[in-house]
Short mmCIF file of C-alpha atoms in Angstrom, two decimals:
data_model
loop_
_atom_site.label_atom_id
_atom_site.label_comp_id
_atom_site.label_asym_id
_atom_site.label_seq_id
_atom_site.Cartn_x
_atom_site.Cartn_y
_atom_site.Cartn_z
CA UNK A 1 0.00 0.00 0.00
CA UNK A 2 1.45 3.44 -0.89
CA UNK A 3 1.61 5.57 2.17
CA UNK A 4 0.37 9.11 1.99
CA UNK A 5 2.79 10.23 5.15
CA UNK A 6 6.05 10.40 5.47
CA UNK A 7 8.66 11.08 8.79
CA UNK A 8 11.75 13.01 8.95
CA UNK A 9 13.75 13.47 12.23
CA UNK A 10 14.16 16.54 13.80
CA UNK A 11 17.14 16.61 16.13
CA UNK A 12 17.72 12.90 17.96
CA UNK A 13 14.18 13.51 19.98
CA UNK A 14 11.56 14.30 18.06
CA UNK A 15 9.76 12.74 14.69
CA UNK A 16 8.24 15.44 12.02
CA UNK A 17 5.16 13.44 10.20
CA UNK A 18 3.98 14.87 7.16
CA UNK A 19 0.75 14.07 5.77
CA UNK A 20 0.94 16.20 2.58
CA UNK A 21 2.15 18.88 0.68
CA UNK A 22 -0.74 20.99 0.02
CA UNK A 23 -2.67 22.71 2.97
CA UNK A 24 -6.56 21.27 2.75
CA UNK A 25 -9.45 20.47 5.20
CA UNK A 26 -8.78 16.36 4.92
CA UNK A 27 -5.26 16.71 5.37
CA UNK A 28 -5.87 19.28 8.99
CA UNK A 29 -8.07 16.36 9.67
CA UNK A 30 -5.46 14.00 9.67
CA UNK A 31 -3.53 16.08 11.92
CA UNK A 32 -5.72 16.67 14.24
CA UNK A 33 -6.79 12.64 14.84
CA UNK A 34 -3.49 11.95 15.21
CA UNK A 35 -3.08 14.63 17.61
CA UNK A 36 -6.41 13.53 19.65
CA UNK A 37 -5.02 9.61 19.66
CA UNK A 38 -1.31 10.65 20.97
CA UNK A 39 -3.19 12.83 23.65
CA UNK A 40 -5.85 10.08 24.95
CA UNK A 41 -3.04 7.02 23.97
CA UNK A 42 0.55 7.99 24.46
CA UNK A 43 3.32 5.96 23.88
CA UNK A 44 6.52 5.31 26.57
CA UNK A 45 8.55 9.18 26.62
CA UNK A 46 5.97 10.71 24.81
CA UNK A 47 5.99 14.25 25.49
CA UNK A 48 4.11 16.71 23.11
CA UNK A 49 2.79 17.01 19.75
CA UNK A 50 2.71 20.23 17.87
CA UNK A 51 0.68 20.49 14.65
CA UNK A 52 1.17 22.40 11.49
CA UNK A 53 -0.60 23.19 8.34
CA UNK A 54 0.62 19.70 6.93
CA UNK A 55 3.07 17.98 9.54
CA UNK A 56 2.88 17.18 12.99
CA UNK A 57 6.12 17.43 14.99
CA UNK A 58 6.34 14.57 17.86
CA UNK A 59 8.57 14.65 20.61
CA UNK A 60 9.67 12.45 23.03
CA UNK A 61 12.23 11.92 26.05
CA UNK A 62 14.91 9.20 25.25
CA UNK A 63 15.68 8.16 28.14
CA UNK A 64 11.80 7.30 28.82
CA UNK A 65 11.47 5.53 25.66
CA UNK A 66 14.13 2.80 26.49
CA UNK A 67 15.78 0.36 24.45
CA UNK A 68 14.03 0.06 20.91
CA UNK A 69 14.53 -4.04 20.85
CA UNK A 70 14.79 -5.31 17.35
CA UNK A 71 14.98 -1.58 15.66
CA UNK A 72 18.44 0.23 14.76
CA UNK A 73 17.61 3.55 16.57
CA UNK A 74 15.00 4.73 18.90
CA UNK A 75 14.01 7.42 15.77
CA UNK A 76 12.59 4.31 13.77
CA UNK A 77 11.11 2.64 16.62
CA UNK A 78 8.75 5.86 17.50
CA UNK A 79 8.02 5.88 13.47
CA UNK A 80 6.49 2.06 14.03
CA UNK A 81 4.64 3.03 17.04
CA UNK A 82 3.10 5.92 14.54
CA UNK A 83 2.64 4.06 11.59
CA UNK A 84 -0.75 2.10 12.47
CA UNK A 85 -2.38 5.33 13.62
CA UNK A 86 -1.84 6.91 10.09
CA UNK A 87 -3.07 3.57 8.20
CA UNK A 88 -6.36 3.34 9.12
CA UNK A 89 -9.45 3.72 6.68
CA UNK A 90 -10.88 6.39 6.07
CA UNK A 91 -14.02 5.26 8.21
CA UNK A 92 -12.18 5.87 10.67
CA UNK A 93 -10.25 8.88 10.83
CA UNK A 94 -13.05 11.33 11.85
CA UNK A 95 -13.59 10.27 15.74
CA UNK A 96 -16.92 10.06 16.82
CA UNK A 97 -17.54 12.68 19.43
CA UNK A 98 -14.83 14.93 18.33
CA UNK A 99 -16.69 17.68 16.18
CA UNK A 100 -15.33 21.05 16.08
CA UNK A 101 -15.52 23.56 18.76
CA UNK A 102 -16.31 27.07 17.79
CA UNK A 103 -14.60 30.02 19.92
CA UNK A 104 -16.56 33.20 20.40
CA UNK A 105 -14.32 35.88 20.11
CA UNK A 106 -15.53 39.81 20.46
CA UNK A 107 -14.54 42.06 18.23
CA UNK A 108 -14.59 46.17 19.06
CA UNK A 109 -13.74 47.39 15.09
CA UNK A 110 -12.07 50.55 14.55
CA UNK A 111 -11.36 53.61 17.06
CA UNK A 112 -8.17 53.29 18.37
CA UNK A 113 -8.40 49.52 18.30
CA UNK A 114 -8.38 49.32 14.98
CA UNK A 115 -6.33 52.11 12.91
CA UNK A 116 -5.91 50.10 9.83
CA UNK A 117 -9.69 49.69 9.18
CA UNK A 118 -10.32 52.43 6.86
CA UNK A 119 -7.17 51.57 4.81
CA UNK A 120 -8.78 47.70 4.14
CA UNK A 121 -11.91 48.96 3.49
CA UNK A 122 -10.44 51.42 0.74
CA UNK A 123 -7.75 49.09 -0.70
CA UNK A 124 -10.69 46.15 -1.14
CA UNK A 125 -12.92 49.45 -2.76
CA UNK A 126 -15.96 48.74 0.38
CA UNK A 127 -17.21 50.55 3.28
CA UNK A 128 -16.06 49.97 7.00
CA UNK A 129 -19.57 48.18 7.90
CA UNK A 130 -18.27 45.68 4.61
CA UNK A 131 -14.99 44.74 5.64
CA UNK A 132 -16.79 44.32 9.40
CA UNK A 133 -19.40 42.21 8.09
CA UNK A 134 -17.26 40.03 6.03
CA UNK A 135 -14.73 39.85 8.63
CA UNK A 136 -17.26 38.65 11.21
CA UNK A 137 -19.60 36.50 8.20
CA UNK A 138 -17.94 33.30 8.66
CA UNK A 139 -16.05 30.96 10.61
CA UNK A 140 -12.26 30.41 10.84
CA UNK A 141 -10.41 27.23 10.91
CA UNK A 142 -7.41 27.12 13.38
CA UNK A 143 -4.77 25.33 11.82
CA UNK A 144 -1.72 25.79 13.67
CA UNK A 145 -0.33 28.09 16.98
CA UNK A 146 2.95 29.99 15.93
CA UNK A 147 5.02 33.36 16.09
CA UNK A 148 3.65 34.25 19.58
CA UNK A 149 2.34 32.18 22.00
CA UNK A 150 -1.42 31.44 21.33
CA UNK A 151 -0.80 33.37 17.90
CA UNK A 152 -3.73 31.86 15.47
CA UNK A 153 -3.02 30.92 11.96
CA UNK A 154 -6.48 30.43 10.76
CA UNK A 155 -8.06 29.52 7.09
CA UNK A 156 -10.93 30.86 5.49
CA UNK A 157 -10.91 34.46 5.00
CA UNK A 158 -13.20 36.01 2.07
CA UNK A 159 -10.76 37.54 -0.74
CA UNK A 160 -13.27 40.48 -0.39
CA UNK A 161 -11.47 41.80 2.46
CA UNK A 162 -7.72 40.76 1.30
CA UNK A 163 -4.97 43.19 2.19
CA UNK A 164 -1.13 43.33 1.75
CA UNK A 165 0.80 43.72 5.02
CA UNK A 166 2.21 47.00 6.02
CA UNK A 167 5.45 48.14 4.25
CA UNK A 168 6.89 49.10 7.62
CA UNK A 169 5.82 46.47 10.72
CA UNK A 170 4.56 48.55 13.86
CA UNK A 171 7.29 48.31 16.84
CA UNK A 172 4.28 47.20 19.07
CA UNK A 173 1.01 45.78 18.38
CA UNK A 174 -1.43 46.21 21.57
CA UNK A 175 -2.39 42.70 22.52
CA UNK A 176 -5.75 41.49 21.18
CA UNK A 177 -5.24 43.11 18.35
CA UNK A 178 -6.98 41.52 15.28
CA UNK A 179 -5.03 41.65 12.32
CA UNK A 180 -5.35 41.10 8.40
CA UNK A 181 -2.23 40.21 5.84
CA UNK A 182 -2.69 39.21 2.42
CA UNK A 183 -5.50 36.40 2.55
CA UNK A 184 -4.95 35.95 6.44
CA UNK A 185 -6.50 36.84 9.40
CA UNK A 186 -4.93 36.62 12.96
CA UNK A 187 -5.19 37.44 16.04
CA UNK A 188 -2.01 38.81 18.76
CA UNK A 189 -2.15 37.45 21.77
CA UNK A 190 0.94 39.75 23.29
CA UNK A 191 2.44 42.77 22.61
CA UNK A 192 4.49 42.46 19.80
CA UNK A 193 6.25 43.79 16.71
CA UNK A 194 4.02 43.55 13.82
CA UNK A 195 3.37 44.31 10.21
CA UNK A 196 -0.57 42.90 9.41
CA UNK A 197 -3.01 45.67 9.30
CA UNK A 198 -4.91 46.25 12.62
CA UNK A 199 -8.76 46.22 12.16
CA UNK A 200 -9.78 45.81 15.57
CA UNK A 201 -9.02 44.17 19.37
CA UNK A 202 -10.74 41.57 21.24
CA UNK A 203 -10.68 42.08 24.91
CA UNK A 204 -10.21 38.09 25.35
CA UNK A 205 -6.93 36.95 26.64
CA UNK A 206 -5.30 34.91 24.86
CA UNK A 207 -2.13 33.69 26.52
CA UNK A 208 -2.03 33.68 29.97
CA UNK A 209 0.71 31.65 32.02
CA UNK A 210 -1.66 30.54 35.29
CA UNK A 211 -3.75 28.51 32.81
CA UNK A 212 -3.10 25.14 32.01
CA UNK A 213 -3.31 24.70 29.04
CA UNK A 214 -1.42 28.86 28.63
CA UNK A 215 -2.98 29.41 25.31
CA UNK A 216 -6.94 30.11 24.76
CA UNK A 217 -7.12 28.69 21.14
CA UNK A 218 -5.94 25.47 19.83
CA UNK A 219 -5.63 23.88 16.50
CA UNK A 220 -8.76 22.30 15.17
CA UNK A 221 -11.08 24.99 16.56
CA UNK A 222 -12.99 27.23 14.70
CA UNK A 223 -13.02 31.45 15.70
CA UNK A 224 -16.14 33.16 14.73
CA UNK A 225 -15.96 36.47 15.34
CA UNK A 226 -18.51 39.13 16.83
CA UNK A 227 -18.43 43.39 16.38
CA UNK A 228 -18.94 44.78 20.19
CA UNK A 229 -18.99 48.23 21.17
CA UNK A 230 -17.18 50.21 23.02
CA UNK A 231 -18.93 49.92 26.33
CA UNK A 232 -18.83 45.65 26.36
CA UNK A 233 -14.98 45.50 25.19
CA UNK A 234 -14.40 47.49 28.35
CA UNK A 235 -16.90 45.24 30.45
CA UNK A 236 -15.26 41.95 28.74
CA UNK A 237 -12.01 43.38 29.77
CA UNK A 238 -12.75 43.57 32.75
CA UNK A 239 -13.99 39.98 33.71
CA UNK A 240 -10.82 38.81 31.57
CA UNK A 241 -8.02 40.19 33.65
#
């Protein structure tokens, strides 16, 4: 049978799988099974898994893992342990129980929150109430966590609303701060150095180091976001701190 994945080591500790080469919905769903089933199932030494657009990275602790009887190195004795959970049907590769969780994040467009609103809404030729209703229209895919902690890369966004990123990055985007670059929308979940264009904030916080797990969002969630006002960001923000 011709296999569809294919590992790669990364350093002497950790295996990268990659399902594909091209970013798509089946492929994110492969990724996050296989994510789900090292969670609920881990192996000896397992210690995370960190998921990408098309590859999973999984790492473990050598020393936990212990000898790898009747395999040259302990690298191709964590790629046999993977190997059935990336071979079954396709029956079976959407867990029952496991449907998508959608995030509710609040949106307060524009103001001071969001100085970059007017400039998407005249680069894409629409009004401000446009770009806000087909920014907050349809739900986003999370398909990986990168650049800053808790930092969504999501799928999904209408070309309507598509915008090049600034030619010179802010020194410091205000956390919360919802961004758009090129066909992208994200979200920054610190203050940061930045170059996407700044529609609006969310008063949610998204990284916080007392929580377990730190980061709000996770891959495999949808965002949908919702346009507050003024007076219920500064509520929200209030109950978040």
């Amino acid at each position: 049978m011709h296999k569809s994945y294919s590992f790669y080591p990364l350093g002497d500790s950790a295996v990268l799988v990659q399902l594909a080469e091209k970013v798509s919905l089946s492929v994110h769903r492969q990724i996050i099974r296989l994510v789900r089933q090292l969670a609920q199932y881990p192996f000896p030494g397992f210690i995370e898994c960190i998921p990408s657009y098309t590859t999973v990275a999984v790492y473990y602790d050598l020393e936990q893992v212990g000898p790898a009887e009747g395999f040259d190195t302990r690298y191709a004795y964590i790629c046999s342990l993977l190997e059935p959970l990336l071979e079954q049907d396709d029956s079976e590769k959407m867990m029952p129980g496991n449907s998508a969780e959608i995030i509710d994040v609040p949106v307060c467009y524009g103001q001071e929150f969001g100085p970059d609103l007017g400039y998407v809404a005249d680069w894409n030729k629409l009004s401000v109430e446009d770009v806000i209703r087909i920014h907050t229209e349809q739900d986003y895919l999370i398909y990986a966590i990168g650049f800053a902690p808790g930092f969504p890369y999501m799928g999904g966004m209408s070309e309507l609303i598509a915008t090049p990123r600034k030619e010179t990055p802010r020194l410091q985007v205000a956390s919360g701060s919802v961004g758009i670059a090129g066909t992208q929308t994200g979200i920054y979940p610190i203050e940061t150095p930045g170059g996407w264009q700044i529609i609006g904030r969310t008063p949610l916080s998204l990284f916080r180091t007392d929580h377990r797990p730190p980061t709000l969002l996770q891959g495999g969630q949808y965002i949908r976001f919702r346009s507050i006002g003024r007076a219920e960001y500064e509520r929200l923000k209030d109950v978040s701190r």
